[in-house]
PDB file of C-alpha atoms in Angstrom:
ATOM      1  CA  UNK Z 838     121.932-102.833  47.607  1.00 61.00           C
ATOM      2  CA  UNK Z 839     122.220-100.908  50.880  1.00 68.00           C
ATOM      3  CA  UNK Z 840     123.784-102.464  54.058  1.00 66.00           C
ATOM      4  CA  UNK Z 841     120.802-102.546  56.640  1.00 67.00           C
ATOM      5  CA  UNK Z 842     122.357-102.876  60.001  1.00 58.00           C
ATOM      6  CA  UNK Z 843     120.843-105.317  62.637  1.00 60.00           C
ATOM      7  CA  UNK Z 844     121.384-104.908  66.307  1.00 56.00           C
ATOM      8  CA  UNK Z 845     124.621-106.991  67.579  1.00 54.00           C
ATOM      9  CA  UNK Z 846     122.946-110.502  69.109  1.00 58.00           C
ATOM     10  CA  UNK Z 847     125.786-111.962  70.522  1.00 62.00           C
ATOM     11  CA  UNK Z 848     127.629-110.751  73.197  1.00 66.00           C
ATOM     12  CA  UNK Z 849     130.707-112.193  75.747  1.00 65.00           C
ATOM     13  CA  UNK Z 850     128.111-113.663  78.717  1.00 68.00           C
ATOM     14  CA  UNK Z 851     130.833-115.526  81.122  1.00 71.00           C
ATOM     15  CA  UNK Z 852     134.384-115.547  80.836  1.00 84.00           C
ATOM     16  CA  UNK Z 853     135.846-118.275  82.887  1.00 91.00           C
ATOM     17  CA  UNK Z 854     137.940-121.407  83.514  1.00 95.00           C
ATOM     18  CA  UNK Z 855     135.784-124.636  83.305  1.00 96.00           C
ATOM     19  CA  UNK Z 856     136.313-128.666  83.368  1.00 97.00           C
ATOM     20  CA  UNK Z 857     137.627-129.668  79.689  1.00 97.00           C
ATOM     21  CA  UNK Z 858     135.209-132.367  79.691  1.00 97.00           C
ATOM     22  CA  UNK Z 859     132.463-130.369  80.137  1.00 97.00           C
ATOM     23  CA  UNK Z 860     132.441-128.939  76.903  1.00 97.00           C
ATOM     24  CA  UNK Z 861     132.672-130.244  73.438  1.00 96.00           C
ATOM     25  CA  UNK Z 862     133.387-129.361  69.588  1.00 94.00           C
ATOM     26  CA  UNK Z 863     131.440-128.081  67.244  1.00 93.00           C
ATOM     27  CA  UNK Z 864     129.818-130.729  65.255  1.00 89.00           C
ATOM     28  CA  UNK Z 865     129.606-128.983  61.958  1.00 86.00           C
ATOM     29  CA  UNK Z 866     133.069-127.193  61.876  1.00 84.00           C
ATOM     30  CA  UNK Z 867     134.902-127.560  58.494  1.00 81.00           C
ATOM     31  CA  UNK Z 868     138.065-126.126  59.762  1.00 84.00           C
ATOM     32  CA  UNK Z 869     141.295-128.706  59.586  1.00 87.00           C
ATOM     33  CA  UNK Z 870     143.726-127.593  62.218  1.00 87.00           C
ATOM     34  CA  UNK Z 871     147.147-128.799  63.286  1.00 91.00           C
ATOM     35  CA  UNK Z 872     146.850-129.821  66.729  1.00 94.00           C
ATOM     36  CA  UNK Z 873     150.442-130.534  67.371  1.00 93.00           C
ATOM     37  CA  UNK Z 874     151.188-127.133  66.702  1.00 92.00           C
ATOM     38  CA  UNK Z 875     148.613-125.414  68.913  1.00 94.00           C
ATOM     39  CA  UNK Z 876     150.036-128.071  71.573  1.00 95.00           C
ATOM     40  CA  UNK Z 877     153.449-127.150  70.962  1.00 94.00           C
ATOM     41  CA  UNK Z 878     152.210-123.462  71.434  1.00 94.00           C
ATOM     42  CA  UNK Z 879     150.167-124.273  74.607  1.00 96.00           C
ATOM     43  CA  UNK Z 880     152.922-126.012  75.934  1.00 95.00           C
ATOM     44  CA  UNK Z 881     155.568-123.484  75.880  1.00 94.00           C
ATOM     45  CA  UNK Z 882     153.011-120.012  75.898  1.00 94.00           C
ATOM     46  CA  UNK Z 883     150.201-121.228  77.936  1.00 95.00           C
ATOM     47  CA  UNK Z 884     146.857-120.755  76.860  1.00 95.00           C
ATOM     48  CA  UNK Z 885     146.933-117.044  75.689  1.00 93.00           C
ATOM     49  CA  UNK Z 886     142.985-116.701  74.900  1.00 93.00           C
ATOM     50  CA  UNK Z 887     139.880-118.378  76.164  1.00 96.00           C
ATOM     51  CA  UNK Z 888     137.718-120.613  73.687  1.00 96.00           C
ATOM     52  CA  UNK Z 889     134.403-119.477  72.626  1.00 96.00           C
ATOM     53  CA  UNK Z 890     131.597-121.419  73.938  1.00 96.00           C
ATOM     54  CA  UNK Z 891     127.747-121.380  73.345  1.00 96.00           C
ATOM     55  CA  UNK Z 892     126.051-121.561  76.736  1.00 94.00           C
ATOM     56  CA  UNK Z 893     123.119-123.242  75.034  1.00 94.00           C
ATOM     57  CA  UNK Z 894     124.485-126.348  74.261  1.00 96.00           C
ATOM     58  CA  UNK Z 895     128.479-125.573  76.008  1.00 97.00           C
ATOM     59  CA  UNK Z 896     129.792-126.583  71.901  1.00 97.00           C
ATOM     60  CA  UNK Z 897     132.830-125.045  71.462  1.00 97.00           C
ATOM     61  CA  UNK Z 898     132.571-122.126  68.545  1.00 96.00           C
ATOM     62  CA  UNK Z 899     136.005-120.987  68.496  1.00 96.00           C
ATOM     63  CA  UNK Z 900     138.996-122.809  69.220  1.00 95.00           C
ATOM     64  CA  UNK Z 901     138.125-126.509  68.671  1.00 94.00           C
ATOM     65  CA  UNK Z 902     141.892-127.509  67.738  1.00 94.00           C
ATOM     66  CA  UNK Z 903     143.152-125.615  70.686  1.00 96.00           C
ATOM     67  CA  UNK Z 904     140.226-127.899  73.090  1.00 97.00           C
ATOM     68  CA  UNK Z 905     142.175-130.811  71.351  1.00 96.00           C
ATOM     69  CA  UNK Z 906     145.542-129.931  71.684  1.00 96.00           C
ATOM     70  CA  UNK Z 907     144.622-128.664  75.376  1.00 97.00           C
ATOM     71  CA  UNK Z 908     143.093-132.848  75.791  1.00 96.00           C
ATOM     72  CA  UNK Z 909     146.256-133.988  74.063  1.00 96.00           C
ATOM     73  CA  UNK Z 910     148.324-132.751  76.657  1.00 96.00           C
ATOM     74  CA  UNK Z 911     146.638-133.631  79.765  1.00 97.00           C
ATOM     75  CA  UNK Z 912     144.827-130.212  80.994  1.00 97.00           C
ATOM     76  CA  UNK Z 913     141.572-130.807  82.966  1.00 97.00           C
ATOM     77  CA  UNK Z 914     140.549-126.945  82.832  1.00 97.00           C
ATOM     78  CA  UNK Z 915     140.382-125.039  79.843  1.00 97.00           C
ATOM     79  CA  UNK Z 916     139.457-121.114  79.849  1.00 96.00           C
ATOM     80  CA  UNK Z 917     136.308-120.280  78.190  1.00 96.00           C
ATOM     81  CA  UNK Z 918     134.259-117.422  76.978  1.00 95.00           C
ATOM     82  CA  UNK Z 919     130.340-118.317  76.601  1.00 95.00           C
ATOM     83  CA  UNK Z 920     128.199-116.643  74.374  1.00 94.00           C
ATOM     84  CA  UNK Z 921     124.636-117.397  74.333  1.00 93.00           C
ATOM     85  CA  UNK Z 922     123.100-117.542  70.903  1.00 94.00           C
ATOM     86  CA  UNK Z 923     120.846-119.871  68.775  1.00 94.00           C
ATOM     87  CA  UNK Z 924     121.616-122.550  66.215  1.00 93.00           C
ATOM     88  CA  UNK Z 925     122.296-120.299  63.370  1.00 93.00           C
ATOM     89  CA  UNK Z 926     124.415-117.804  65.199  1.00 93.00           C
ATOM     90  CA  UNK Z 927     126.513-120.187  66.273  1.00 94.00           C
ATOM     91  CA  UNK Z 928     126.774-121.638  62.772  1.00 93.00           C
ATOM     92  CA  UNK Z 929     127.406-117.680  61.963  1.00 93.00           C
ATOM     93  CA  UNK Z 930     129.933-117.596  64.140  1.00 94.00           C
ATOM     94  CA  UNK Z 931     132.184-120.793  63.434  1.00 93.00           C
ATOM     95  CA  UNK Z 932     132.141-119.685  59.874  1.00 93.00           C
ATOM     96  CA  UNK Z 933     132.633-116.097  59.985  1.00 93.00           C
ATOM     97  CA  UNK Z 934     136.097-116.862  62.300  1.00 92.00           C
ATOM     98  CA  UNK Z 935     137.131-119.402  60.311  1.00 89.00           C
ATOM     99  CA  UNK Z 936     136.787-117.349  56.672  1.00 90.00           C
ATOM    100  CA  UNK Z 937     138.454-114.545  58.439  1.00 90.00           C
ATOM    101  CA  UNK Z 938     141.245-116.618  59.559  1.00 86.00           C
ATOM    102  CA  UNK Z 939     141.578-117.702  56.082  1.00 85.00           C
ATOM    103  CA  UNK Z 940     141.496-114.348  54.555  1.00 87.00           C
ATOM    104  CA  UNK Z 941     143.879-112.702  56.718  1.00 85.00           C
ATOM    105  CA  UNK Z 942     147.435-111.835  55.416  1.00 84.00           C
ATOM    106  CA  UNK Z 943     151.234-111.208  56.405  1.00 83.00           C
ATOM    107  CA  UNK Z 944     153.216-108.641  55.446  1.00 85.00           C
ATOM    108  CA  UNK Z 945     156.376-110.441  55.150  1.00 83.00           C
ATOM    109  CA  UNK Z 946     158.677-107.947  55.630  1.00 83.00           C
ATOM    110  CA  UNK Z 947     157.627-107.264  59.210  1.00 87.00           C
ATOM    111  CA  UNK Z 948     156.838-110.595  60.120  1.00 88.00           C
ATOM    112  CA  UNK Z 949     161.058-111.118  59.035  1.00 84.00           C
ATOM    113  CA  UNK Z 950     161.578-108.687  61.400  1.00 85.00           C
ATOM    114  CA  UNK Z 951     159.752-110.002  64.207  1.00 89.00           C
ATOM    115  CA  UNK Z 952     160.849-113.854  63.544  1.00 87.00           C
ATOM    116  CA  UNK Z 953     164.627-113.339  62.278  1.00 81.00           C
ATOM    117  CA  UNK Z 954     165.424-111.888  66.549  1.00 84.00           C
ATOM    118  CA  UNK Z 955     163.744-114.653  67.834  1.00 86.00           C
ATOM    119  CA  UNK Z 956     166.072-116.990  70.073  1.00 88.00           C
ATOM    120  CA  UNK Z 957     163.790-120.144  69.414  1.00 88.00           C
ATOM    121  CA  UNK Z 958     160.998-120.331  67.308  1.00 89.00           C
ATOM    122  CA  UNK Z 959     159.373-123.549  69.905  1.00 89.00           C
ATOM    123  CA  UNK Z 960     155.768-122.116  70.507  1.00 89.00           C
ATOM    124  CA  UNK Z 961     155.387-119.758  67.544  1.00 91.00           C
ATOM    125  CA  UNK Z 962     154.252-122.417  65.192  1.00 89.00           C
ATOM    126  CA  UNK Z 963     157.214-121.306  62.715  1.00 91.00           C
ATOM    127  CA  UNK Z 964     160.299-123.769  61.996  1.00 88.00           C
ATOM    128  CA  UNK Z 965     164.055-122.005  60.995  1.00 86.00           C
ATOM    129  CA  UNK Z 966     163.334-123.713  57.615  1.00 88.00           C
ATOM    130  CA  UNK Z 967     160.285-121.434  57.329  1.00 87.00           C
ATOM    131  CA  UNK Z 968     162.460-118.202  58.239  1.00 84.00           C
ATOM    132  CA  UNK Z 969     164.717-119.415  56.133  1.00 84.00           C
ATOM    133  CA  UNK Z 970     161.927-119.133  53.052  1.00 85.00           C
ATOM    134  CA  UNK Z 971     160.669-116.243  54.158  1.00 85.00           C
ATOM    135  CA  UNK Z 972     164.066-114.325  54.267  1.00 82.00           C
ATOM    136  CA  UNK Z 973     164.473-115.729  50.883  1.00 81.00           C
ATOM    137  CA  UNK Z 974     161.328-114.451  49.526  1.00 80.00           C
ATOM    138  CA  UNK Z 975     161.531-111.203  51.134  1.00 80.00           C
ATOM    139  CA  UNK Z 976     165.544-110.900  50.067  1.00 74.00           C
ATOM    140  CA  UNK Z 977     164.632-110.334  46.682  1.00 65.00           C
ATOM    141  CA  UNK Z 978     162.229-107.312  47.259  1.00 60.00           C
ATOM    142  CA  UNK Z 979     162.714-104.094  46.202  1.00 48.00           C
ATOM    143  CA  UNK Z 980     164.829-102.295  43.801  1.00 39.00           C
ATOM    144  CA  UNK Z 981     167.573-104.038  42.021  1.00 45.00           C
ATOM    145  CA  UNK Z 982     171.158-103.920  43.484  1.00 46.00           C
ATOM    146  CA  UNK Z 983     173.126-102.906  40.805  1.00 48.00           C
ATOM    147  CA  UNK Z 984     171.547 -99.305  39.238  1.00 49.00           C
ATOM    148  CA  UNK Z 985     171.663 -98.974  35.461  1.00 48.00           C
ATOM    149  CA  UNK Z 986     174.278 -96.871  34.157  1.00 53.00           C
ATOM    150  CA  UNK Z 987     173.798 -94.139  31.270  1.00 51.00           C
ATOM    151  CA  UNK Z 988     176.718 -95.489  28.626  1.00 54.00           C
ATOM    152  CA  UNK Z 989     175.728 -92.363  26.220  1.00 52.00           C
ATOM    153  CA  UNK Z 990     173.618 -89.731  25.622  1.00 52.00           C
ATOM    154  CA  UNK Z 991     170.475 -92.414  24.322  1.00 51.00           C
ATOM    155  CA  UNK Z 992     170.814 -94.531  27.188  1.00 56.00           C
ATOM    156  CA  UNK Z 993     170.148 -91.437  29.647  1.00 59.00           C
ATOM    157  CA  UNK Z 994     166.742 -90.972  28.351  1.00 60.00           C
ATOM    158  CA  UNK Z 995     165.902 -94.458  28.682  1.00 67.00           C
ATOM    159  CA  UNK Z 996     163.426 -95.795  31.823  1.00 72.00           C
ATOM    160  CA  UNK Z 997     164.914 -97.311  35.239  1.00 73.00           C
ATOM    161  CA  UNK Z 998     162.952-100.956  35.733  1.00 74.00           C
ATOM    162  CA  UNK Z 999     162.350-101.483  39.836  1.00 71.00           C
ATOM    163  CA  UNK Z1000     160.954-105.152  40.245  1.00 72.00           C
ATOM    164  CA  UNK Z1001     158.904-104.670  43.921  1.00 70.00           C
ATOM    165  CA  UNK Z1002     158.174-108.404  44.861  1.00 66.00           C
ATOM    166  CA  UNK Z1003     155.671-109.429  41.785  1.00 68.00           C
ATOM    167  CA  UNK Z1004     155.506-105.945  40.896  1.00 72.00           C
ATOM    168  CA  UNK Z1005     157.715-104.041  37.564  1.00 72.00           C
ATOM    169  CA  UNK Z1006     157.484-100.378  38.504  1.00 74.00           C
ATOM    170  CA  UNK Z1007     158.779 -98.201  35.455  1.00 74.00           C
ATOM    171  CA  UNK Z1008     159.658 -94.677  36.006  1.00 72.00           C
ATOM    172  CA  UNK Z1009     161.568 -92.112  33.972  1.00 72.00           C
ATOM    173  CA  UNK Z1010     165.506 -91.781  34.827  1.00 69.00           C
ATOM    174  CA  UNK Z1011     165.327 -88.554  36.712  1.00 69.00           C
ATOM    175  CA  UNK Z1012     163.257 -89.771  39.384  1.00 65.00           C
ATOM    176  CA  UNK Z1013     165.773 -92.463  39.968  1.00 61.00           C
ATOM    177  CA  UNK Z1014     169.026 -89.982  40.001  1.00 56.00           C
TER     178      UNK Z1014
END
């Protein structure tokens, strides 16, 4: 079926810093977030992005847990970015950023390489036991460490095995010489 595009209804109105009392959460948002976390990251980065708000009603669209964690720890501003946009957009909108959150990936490697530098990992929502996982998992990636040997003629014809994470890549001998 062919993608019909619609003209983009939402749009940024107002960015700026408001009372935290004077807006609310979402009363239909699904997401579970950990609060100590995003006030552990608050705490030590400051708040990094505004929370989305809907004009219409001043619910909170996008960043519910970090409203909480911002309440938690005693702020009495919080910054905010107001849309303005109707019921169902705003439904739209709570569940299109939290199933993108949700989809979204790492690519471990890299994410190694940013974490493993890191003097302390207060504010980054990571723990050393986590790094210590993750440099586990990501240890283990790639070819083996000890190449197969040719022990005669037969065993020179034979395929090199490369496991690649959850991946078995075969590949003929010469290609691995």
């Amino acid at each position: 079926k062919p993608v019909e595009k619609e003209e983009t209804k939402t749009s940024m109105v107002e960015n700026t810093t408001v009372d935290i009392n004077s807006v609310f959460p979402y009363p239909m948002n699904a997401r579970q977030g950990d609060v100590g976390l995003i006030a552990q990251s608050l705490s030590k980065n400051g708040q990094f992005r505004p929370i989305v708000v809907n004009k219409l009603d001043n619910s909170i669209l996008v960043g519910n847990h970090t409203w909480k964690a911002a309440k938690l720890l005693g702020w009495k501003e919080i910054a905010v970015s107001f849309v303005d946009v109707d019921d169902e957009a705003a439904a739209r909108i709570v569940l299109a950023d939290n199933r993108t959150a949700d989809l979204g990936s790492y690519d471990h490697v890299e994410l190694v390489e940013i974490l493993k530098d890191m003097k302390s990992f207060e504010g980054t929502g990571y723990t050393g036991d986590d790094v210590d996982e993750l440099l586990k998992e990501v240890a283990g990636w790639g070819l083996n460490d000890v190449p197969a040997k040719p022990q005669d003629d037969v065993d020179k014809d034979r395929n090199i095995t490369a496991i690649v994470g959850v991946w078995e890549i075969k590949f003929e001998r010469k290609f691995y010489d």
